[in-house]
Short mmCIF file of C-alpha atoms in Angstrom, two decimals:
data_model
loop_
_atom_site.label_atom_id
_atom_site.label_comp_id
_atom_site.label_asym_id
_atom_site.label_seq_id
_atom_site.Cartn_x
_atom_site.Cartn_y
_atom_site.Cartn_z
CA UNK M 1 36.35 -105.89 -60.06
CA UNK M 2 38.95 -103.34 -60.13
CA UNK M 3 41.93 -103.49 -62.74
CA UNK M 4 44.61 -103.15 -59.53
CA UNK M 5 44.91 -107.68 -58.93
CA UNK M 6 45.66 -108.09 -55.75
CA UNK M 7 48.63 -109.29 -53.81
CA UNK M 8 48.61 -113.18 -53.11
CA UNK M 9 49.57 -111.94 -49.85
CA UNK M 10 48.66 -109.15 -47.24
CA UNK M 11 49.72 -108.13 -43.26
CA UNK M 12 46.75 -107.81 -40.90
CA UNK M 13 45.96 -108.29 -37.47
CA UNK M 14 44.36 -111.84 -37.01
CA UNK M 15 41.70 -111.94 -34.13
CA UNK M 16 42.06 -115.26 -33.12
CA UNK M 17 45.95 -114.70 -32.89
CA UNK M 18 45.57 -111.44 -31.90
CA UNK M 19 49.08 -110.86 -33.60
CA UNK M 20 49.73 -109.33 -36.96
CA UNK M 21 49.80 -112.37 -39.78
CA UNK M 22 50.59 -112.60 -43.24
CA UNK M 23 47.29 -114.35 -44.94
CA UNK M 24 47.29 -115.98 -47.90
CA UNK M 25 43.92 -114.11 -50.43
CA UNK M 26 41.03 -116.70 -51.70
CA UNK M 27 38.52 -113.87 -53.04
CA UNK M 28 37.94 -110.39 -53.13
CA UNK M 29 35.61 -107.96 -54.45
CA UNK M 30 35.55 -104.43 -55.12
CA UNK M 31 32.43 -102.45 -54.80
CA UNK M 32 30.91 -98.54 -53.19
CA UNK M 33 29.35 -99.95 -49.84
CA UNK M 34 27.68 -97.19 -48.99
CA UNK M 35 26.91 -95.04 -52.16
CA UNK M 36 29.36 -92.66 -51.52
CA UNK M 37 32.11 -93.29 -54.15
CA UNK M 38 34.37 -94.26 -52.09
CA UNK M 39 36.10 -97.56 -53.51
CA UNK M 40 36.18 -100.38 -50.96
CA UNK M 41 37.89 -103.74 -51.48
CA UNK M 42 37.24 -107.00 -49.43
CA UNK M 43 38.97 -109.97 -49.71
CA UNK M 44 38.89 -113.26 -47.94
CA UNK M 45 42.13 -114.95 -46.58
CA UNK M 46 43.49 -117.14 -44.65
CA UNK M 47 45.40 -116.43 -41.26
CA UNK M 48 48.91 -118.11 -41.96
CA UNK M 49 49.15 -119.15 -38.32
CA UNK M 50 46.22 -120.25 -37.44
CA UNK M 51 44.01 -121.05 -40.78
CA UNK M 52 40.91 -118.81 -39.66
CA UNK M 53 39.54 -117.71 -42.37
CA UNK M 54 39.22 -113.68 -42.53
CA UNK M 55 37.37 -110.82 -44.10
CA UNK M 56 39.98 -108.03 -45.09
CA UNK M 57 38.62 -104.24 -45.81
CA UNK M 58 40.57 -101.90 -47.77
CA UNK M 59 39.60 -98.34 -49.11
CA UNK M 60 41.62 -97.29 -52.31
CA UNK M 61 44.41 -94.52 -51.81
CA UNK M 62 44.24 -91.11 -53.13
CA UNK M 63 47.15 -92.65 -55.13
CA UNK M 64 44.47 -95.11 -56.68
CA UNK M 65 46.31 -98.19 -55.16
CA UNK M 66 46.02 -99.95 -52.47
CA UNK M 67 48.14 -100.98 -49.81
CA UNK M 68 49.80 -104.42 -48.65
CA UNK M 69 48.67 -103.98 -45.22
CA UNK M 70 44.96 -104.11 -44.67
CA UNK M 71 42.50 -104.13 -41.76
CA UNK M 72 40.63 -107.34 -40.51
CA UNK M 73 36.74 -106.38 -39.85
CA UNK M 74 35.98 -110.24 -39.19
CA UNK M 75 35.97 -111.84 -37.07
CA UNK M 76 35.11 -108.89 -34.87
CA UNK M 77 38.65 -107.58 -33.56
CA UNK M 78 39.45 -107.17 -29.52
CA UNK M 79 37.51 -103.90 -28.86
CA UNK M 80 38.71 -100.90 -27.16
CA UNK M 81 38.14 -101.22 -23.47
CA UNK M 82 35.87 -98.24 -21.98
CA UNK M 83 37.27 -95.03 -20.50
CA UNK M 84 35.17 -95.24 -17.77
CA UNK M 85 37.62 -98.20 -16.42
CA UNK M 86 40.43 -96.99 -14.04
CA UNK M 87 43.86 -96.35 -16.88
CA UNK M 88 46.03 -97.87 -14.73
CA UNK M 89 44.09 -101.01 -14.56
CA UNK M 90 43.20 -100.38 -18.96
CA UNK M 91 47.01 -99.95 -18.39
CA UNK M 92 47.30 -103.62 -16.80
CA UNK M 93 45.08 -105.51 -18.65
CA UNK M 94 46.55 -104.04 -22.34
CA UNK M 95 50.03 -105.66 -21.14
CA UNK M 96 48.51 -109.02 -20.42
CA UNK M 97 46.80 -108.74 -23.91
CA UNK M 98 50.45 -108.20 -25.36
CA UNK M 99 51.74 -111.21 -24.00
CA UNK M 100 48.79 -113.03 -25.12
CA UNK M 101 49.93 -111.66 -28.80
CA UNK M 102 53.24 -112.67 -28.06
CA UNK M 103 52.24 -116.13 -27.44
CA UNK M 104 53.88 -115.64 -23.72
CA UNK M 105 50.83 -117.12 -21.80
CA UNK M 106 52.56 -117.26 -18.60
CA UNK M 107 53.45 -113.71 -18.19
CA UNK M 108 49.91 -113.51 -20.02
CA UNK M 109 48.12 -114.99 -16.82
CA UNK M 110 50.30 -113.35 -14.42
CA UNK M 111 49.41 -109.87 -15.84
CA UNK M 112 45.61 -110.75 -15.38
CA UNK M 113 46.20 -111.67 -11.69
CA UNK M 114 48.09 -107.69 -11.28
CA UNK M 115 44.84 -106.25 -13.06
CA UNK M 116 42.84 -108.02 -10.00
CA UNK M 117 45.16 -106.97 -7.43
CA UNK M 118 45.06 -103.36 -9.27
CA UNK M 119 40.58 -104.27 -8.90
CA UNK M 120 41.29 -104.22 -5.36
CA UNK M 121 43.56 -101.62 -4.72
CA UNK M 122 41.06 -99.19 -6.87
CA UNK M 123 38.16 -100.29 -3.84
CA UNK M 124 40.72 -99.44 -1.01
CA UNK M 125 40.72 -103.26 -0.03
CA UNK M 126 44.19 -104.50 0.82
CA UNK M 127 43.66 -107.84 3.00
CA UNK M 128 46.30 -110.22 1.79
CA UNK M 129 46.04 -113.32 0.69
CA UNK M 130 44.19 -112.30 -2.82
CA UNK M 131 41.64 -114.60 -1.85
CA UNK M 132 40.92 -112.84 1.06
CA UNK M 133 40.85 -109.62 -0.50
CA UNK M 134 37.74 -110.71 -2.88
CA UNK M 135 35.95 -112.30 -0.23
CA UNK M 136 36.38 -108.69 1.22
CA UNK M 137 34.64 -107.38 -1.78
CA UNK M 138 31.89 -109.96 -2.01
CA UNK M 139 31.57 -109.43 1.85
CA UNK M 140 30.75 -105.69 1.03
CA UNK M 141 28.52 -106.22 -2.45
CA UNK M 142 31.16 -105.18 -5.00
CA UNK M 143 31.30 -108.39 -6.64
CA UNK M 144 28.66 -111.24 -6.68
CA UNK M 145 29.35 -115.06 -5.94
CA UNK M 146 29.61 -115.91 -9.94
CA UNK M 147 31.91 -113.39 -10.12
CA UNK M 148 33.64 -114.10 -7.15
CA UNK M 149 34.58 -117.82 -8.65
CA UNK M 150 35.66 -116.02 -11.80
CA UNK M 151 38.11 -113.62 -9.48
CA UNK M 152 39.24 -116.54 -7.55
CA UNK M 153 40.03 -119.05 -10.60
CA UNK M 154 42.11 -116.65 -12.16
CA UNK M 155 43.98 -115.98 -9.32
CA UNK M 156 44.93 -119.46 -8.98
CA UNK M 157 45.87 -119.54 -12.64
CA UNK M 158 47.68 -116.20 -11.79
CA UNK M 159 49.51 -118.45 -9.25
CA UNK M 160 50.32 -121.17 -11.49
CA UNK M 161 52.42 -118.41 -13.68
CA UNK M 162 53.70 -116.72 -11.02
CA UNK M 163 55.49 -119.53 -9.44
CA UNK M 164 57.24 -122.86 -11.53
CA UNK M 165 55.29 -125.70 -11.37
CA UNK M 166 56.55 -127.57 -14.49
CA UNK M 167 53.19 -127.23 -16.11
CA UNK M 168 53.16 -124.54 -18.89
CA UNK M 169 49.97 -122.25 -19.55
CA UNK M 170 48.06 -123.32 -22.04
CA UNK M 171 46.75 -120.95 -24.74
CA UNK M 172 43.49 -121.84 -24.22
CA UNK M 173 43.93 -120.78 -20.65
CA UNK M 174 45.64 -117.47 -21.75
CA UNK M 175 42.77 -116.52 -23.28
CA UNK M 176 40.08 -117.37 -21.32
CA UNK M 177 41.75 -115.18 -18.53
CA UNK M 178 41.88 -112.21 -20.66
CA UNK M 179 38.53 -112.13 -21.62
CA UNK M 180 37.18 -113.03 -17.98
CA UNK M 181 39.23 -110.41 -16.50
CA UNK M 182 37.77 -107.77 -19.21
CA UNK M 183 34.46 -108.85 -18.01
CA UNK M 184 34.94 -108.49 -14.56
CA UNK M 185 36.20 -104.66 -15.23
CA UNK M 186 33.02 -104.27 -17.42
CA UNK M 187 31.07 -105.29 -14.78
CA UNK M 188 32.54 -103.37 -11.75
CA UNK M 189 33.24 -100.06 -13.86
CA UNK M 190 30.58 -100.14 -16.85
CA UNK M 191 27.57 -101.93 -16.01
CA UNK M 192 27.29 -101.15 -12.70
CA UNK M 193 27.65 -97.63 -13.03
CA UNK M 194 25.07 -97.85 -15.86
CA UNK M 195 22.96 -99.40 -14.05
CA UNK M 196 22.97 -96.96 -10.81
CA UNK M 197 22.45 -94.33 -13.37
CA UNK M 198 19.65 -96.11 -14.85
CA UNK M 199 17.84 -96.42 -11.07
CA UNK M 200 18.44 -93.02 -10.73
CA UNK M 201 16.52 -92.15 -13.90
CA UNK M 202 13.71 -94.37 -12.70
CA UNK M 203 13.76 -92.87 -9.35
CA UNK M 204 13.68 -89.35 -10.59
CA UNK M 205 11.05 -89.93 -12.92
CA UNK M 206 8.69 -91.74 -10.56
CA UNK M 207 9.34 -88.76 -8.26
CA UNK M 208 8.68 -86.47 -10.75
CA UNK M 209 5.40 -88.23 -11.69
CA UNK M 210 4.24 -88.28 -7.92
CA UNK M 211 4.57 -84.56 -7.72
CA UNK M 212 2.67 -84.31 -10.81
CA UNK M 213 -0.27 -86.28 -9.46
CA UNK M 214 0.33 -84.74 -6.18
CA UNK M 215 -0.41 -81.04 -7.86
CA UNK M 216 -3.32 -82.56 -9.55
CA UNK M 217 -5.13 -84.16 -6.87
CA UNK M 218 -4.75 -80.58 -5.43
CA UNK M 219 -6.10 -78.16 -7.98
CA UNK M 220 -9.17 -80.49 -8.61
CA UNK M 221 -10.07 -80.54 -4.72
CA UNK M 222 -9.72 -76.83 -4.66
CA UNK M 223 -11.73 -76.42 -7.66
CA UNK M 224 -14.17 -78.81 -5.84
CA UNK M 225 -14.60 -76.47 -3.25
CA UNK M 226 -15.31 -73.26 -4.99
CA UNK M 227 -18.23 -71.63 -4.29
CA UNK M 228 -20.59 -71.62 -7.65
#
């Protein structure tokens, strides 16, 4: 244990929240990680929101101290969505994760269903209704039938925020929309690119090995014909 005590209390970005917290400190520990003197503390807490219990991480100043505010390394926080999206639609889908933060579910919901409409204005697909836009892109094998329900689901939540109904969003809902909308971009920008690329690999390779055999078969038949 280090001499520093720490605070009862620290600021950090809850996960579950997805808002910055103050949570309350159970534990902690001090220790060198990874052998390279560098001072780390963790502490467990509690999210003062919600009550999830987090794992705080904390490296010690070059003043010797450390500070109130302190990074939250579990649960896992949101990860950084991959350049290869589109960053207008990164652009999109970051709002709708800032009015999840906010607790503002409705304009949460109603952000996801711009980042779709963004989706298809990216694949030069404009047919209006939504709905017939994705049917569009399932018509032309951007987007499977799975991920067609996903598209069309949240555009009828999208719908439900977009227009007053009396019914309010439900967290729950929120969040589910955020995350399926982050894996629908994964899959039409990340994974399917990856996965062309890894074809391509395969292809070239099993070229290049046909070639290979091809030049083979060749100088053994013409070293089968030489004259002794």
């Amino acid at each position: 244990m280090s001499e520093d005590v720490p605070f009862k209390q620290y600021v950090t970005e809850c996960p579950r929240c997805q808002q910055k917290v103050t949570a309350a400190i159970e534990a902690y520990n001090d220790g060198f990680p990874n052998d390279d003197f560098n001072l780390m503390r963790h502490l467990i807490a509690r999210c003062g929101l919600c009550f999830q219990t987090l794992l705080l991480e904390k490296e010690k100043s070059a003043a010797n101290r450390f500070e109130r505010e302190l990074t939250c390394v579990w649960p896992t926080p949101p990860r950084v969505m991959a350049e290869t999206i589109p960053e207008d639609l990164r652009r999109e889908h970051l709002e709708a994760r800032t009015c999840f933060k906010s607790a503002a579910y409705t304009a949460t919901v109603v952000m996801v269903r711009r980042t779709l409409e963004g989706v298809c204005a990216q694949h030069g697909i404009t047919k209006r209704p939504l709905y017939k836009a994705f049917e569009e892109m399932e018509s032309t094998g951007l987007i499977e039938g799975r991920l067609l329900e996903w598209a069309q689901e949240l555009r009828l939540l999208g719908n439900e925020g977009a227009h007053f109904t009396g019914k309010p969003v439900t967290r729950q809902d929120a969040s589910d929309a955020v995350a399926l909308a982050e894996a629908l971009l994964d899959y039409l920008y990340v994974f399917s690119a990856q996965f062309t690329k890894f074809k391509e690999r395969r292809q070239e390779a099993t070229k290049m090995a046909k070639i290979a055999t091809s030049a083979t078969g060749s100088e053994f038949a013409g070293s089968a014909t030489e004259t002794p």
